[in-house]
mmCIF file of C-alpha atoms in Angstrom:
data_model
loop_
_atom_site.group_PDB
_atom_site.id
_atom_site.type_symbol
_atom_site.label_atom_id
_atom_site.label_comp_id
_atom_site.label_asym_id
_atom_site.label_seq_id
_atom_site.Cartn_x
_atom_site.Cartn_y
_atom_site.Cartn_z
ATOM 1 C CA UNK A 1 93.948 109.663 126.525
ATOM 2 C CA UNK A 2 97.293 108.173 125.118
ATOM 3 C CA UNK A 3 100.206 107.445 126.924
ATOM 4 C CA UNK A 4 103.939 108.901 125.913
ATOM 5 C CA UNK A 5 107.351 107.712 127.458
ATOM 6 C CA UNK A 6 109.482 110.728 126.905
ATOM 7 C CA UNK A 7 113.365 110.538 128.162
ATOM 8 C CA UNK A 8 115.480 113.174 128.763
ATOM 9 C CA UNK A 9 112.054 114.987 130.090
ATOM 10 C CA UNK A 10 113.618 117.064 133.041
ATOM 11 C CA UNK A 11 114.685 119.898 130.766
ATOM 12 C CA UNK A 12 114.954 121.506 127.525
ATOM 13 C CA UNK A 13 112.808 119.877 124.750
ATOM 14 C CA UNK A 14 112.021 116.845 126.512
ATOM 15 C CA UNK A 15 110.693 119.122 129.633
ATOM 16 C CA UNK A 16 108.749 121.160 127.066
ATOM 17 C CA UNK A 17 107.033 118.325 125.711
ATOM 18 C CA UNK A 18 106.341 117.156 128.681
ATOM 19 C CA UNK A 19 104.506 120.189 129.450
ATOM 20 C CA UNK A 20 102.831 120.380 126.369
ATOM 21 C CA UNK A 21 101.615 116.690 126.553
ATOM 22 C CA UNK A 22 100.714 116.642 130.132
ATOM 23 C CA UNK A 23 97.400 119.280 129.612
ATOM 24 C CA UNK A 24 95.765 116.469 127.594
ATOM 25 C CA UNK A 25 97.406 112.877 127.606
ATOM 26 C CA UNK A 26 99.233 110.702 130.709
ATOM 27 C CA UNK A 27 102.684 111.451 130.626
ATOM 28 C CA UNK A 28 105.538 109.422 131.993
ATOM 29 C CA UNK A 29 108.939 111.239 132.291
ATOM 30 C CA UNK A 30 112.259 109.264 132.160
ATOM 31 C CA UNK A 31 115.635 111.023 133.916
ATOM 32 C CA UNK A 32 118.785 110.357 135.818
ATOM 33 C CA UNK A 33 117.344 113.177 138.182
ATOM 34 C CA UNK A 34 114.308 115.199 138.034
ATOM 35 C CA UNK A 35 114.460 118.731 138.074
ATOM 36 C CA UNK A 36 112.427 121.461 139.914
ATOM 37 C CA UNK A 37 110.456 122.486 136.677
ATOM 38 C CA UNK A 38 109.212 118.763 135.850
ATOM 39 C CA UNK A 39 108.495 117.973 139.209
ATOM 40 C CA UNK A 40 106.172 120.716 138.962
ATOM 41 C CA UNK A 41 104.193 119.355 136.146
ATOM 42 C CA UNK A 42 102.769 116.470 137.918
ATOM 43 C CA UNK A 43 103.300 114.011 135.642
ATOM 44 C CA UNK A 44 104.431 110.593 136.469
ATOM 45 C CA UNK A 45 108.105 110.303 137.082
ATOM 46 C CA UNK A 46 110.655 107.115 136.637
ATOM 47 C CA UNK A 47 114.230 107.587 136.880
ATOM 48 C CA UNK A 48 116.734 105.865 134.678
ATOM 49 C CA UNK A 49 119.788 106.361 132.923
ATOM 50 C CA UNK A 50 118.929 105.030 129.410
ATOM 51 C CA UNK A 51 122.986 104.239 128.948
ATOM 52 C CA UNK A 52 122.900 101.499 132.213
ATOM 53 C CA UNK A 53 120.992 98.042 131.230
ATOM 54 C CA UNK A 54 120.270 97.404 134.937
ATOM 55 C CA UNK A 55 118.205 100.979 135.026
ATOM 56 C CA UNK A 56 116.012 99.968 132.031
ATOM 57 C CA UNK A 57 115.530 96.581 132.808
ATOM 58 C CA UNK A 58 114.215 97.881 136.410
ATOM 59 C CA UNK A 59 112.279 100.449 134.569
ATOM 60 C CA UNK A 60 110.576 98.150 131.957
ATOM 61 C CA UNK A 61 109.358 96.341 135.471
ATOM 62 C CA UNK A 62 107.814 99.577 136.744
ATOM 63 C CA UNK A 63 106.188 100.037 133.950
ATOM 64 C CA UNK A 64 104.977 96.108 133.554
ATOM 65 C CA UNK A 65 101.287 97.279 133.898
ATOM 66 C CA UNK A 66 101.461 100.131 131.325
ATOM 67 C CA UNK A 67 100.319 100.484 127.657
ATOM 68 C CA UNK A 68 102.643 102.784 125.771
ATOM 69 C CA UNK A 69 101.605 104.377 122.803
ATOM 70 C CA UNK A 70 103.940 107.044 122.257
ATOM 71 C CA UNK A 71 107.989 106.309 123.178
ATOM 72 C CA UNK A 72 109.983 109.448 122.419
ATOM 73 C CA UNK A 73 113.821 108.586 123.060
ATOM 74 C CA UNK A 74 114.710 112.323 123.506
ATOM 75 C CA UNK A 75 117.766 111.775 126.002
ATOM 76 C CA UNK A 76 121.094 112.805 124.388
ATOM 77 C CA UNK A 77 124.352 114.712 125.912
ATOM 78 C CA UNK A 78 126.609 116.999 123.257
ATOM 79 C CA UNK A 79 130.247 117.119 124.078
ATOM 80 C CA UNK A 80 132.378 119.383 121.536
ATOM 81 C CA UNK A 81 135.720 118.238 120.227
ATOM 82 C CA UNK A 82 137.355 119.023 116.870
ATOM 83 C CA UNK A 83 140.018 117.336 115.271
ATOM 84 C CA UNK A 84 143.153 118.912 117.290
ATOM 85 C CA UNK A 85 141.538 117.869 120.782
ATOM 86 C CA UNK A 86 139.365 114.247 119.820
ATOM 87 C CA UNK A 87 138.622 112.868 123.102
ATOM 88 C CA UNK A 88 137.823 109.294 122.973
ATOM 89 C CA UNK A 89 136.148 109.101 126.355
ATOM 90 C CA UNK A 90 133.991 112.101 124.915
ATOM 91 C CA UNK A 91 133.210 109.759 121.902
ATOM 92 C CA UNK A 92 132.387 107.135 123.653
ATOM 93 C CA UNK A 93 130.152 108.251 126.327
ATOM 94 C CA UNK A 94 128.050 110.336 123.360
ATOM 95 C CA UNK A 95 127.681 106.775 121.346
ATOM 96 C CA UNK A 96 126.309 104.825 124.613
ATOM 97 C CA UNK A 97 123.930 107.750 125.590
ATOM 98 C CA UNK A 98 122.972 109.362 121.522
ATOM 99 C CA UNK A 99 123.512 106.286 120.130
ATOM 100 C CA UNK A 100 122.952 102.634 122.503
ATOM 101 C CA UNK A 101 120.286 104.740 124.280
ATOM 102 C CA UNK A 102 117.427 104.643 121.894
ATOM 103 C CA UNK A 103 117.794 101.543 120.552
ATOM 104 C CA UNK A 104 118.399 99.832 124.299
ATOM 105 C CA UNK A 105 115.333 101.735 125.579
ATOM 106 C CA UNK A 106 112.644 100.648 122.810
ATOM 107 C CA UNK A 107 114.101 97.223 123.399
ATOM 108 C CA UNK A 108 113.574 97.244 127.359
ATOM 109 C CA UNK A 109 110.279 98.717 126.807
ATOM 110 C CA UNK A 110 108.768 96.731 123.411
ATOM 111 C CA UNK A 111 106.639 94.508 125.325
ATOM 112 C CA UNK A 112 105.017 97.652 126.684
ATOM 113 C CA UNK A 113 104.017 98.959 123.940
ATOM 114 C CA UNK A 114 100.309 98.990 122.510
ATOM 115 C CA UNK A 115 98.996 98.434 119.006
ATOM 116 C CA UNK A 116 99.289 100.051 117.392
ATOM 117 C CA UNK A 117 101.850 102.714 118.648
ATOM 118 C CA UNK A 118 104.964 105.140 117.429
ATOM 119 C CA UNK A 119 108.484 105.521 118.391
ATOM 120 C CA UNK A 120 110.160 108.841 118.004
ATOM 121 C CA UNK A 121 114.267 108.989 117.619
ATOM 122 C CA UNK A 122 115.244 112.604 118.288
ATOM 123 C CA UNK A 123 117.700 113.075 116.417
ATOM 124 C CA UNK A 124 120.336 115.722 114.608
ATOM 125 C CA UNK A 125 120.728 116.787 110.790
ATOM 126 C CA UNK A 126 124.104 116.876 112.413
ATOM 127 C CA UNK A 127 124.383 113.198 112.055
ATOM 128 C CA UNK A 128 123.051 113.430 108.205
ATOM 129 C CA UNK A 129 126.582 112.353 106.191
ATOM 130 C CA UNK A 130 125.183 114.231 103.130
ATOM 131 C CA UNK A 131 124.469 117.587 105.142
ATOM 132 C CA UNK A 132 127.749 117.945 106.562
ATOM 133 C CA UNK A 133 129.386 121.293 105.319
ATOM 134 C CA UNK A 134 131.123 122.018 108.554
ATOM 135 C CA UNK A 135 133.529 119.163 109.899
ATOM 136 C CA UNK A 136 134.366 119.265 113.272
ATOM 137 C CA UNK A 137 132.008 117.649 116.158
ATOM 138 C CA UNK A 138 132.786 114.401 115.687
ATOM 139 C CA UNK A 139 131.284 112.084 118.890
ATOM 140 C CA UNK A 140 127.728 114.572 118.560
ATOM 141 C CA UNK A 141 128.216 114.070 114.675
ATOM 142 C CA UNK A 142 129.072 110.053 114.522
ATOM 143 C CA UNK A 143 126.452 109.122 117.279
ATOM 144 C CA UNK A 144 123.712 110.413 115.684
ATOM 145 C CA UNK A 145 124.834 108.982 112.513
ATOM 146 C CA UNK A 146 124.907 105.998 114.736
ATOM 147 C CA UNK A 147 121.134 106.147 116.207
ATOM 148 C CA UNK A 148 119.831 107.169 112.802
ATOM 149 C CA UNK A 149 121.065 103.732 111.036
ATOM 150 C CA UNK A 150 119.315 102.200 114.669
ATOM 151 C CA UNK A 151 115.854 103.974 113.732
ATOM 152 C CA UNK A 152 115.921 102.711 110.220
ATOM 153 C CA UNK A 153 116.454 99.181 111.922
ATOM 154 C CA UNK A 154 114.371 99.415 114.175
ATOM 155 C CA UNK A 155 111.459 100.744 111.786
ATOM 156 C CA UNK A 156 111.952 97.816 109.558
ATOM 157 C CA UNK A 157 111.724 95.444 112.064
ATOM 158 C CA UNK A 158 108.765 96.741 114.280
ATOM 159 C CA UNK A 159 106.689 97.440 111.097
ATOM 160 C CA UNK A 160 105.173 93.461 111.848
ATOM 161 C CA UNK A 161 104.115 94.803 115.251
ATOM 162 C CA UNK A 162 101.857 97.693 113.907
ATOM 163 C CA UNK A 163 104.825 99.897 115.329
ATOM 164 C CA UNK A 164 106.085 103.381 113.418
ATOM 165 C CA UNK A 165 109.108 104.256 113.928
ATOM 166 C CA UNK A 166 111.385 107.454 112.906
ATOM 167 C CA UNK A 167 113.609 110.169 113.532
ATOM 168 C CA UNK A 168 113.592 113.714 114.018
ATOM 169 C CA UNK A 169 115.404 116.583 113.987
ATOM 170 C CA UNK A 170 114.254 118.971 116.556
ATOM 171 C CA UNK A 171 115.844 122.228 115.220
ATOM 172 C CA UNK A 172 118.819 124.513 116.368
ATOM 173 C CA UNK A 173 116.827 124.905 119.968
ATOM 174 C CA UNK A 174 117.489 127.409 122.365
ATOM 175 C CA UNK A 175 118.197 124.709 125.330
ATOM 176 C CA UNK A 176 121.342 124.625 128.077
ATOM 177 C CA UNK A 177 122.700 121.708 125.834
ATOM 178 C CA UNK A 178 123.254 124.451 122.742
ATOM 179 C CA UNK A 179 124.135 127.066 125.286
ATOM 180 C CA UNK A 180 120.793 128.960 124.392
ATOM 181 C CA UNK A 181 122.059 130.157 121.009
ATOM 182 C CA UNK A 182 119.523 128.340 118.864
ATOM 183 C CA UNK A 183 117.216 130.061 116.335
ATOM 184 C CA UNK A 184 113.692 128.381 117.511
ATOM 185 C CA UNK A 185 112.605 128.268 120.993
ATOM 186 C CA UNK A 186 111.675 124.910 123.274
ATOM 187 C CA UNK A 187 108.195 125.092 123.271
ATOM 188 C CA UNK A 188 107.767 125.836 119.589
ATOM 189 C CA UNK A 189 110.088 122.676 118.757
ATOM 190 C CA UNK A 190 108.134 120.707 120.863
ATOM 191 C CA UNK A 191 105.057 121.970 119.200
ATOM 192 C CA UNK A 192 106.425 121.091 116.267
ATOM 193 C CA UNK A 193 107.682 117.614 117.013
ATOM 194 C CA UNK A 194 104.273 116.555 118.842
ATOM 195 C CA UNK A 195 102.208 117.379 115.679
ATOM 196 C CA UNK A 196 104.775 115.413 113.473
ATOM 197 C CA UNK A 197 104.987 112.597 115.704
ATOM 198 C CA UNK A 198 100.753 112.391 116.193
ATOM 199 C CA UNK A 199 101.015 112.017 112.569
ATOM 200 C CA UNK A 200 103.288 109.271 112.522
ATOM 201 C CA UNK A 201 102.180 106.136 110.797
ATOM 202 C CA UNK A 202 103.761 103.362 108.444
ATOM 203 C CA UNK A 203 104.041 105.699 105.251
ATOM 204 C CA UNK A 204 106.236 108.013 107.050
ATOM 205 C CA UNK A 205 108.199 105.471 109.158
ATOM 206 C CA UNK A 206 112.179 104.554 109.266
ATOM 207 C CA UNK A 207 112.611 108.289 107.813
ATOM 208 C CA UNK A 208 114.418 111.272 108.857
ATOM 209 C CA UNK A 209 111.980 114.455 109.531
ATOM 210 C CA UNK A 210 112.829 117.784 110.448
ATOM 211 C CA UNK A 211 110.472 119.446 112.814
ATOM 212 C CA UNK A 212 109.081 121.444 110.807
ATOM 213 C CA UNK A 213 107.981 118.225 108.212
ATOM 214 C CA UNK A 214 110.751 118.609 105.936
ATOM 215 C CA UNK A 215 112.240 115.283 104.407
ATOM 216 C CA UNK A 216 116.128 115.393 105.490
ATOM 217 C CA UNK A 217 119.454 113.145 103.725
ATOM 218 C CA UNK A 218 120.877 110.709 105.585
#
């Protein structure tokens, strides 16, 4: 039995994979507040807000007795602005959360982790510069530009520690954060991103996945 960190787990795909994990491996959930639904799974339960250093720091010392083998940093907020309404404050709280989050959280909980084990970045083809045919969303769209340039870092420089990292693109998902108008439902994302990320290992690290195991542009 393994053990995954997942963030963000108290709802959409993070709660999903939660629930998919928790049938066969020990799952620790990381939220600002738990909801009803995770609660409900049983799993273990450590709250945190992955954008405040004093919450991770406390939460790397909760965890001081645990072997990680799976860290998914799944916690993310999208806040839509176009051009004629930019909000900076929207930009800026996106970057700590999308963007600082990640990379702050695998660097609280590094000396956690076993060996060998995998770090998973979700991330958004909505951050990929070369994919962009739309304009507009520009904190969601520069943040995870932002976190994807972390992951790359971050697999380059964990590779010594027999530690895979990369990022992936869950899918348009039918969560509250897209207002439910996705084309793939939670639990088959989650599905999806569990199988991808099981199969994680130095060959496929500090790259950009889609779900379903497609290579994507940066």
């Amino acid at each position: 039995m393994s053990t995954w960190v997942i963030t963000g787990a108290n709802r959409g795909i993070g709660l999903e994979m939660a629930r998919q994990l928790s049938e066969r491996h020990e799952v620790i959930a990381v939220c600002r507040k738990a909801s009803s639904e995770l609660e409900a799974l049983g799993c273990r339960i450590e709250s945190a807000d992955v954008s405040v250093a004093g919450d991770l720091e406390a939460l790397a010392g909760r965890l001081a007795d645990v072997h990680i083998d799976v860290l998914v940093n799944n916690a993310g907020i999208l806040e839509s602005h176009g051009l004629p309404d930019l909000n900076p404050d929207s930009i800026r709280r996106q970057f700590e959360v999308n963007a600082l989050g990640p990379l702050m959280v695998t660097k609280a909980l590094m000396a956690r982790f076993a060996r060998p084990a995998r770090v998973a970045i979700i991330t958004s083809r909505m951050g990929s510069i070369a994919d962009n045919g739309s304009g507009g969303m520009y904190g969601y769209r520069m943040s995870k530009a932002a976190v994807n340039a972390a992951g790359r870092s971050l697999a380059l420089d964990l590779a010594h520690c027999d530690v895979a990292v990369a990022l992936f693109h869950p899918g348009f998902v039918k969560t509250d954060m897209t207002g439910q108008r996705g084309n793939v439902e939670a639990r088959e994302s989650a599905r999806q991103l569990i199988e991808r990320i099981q199969g994680l290992d130095a060959r496929a690290a500090g790259r950009f996945w889609h779900a379903t195991g497609e290579e994507l542009p940066w």
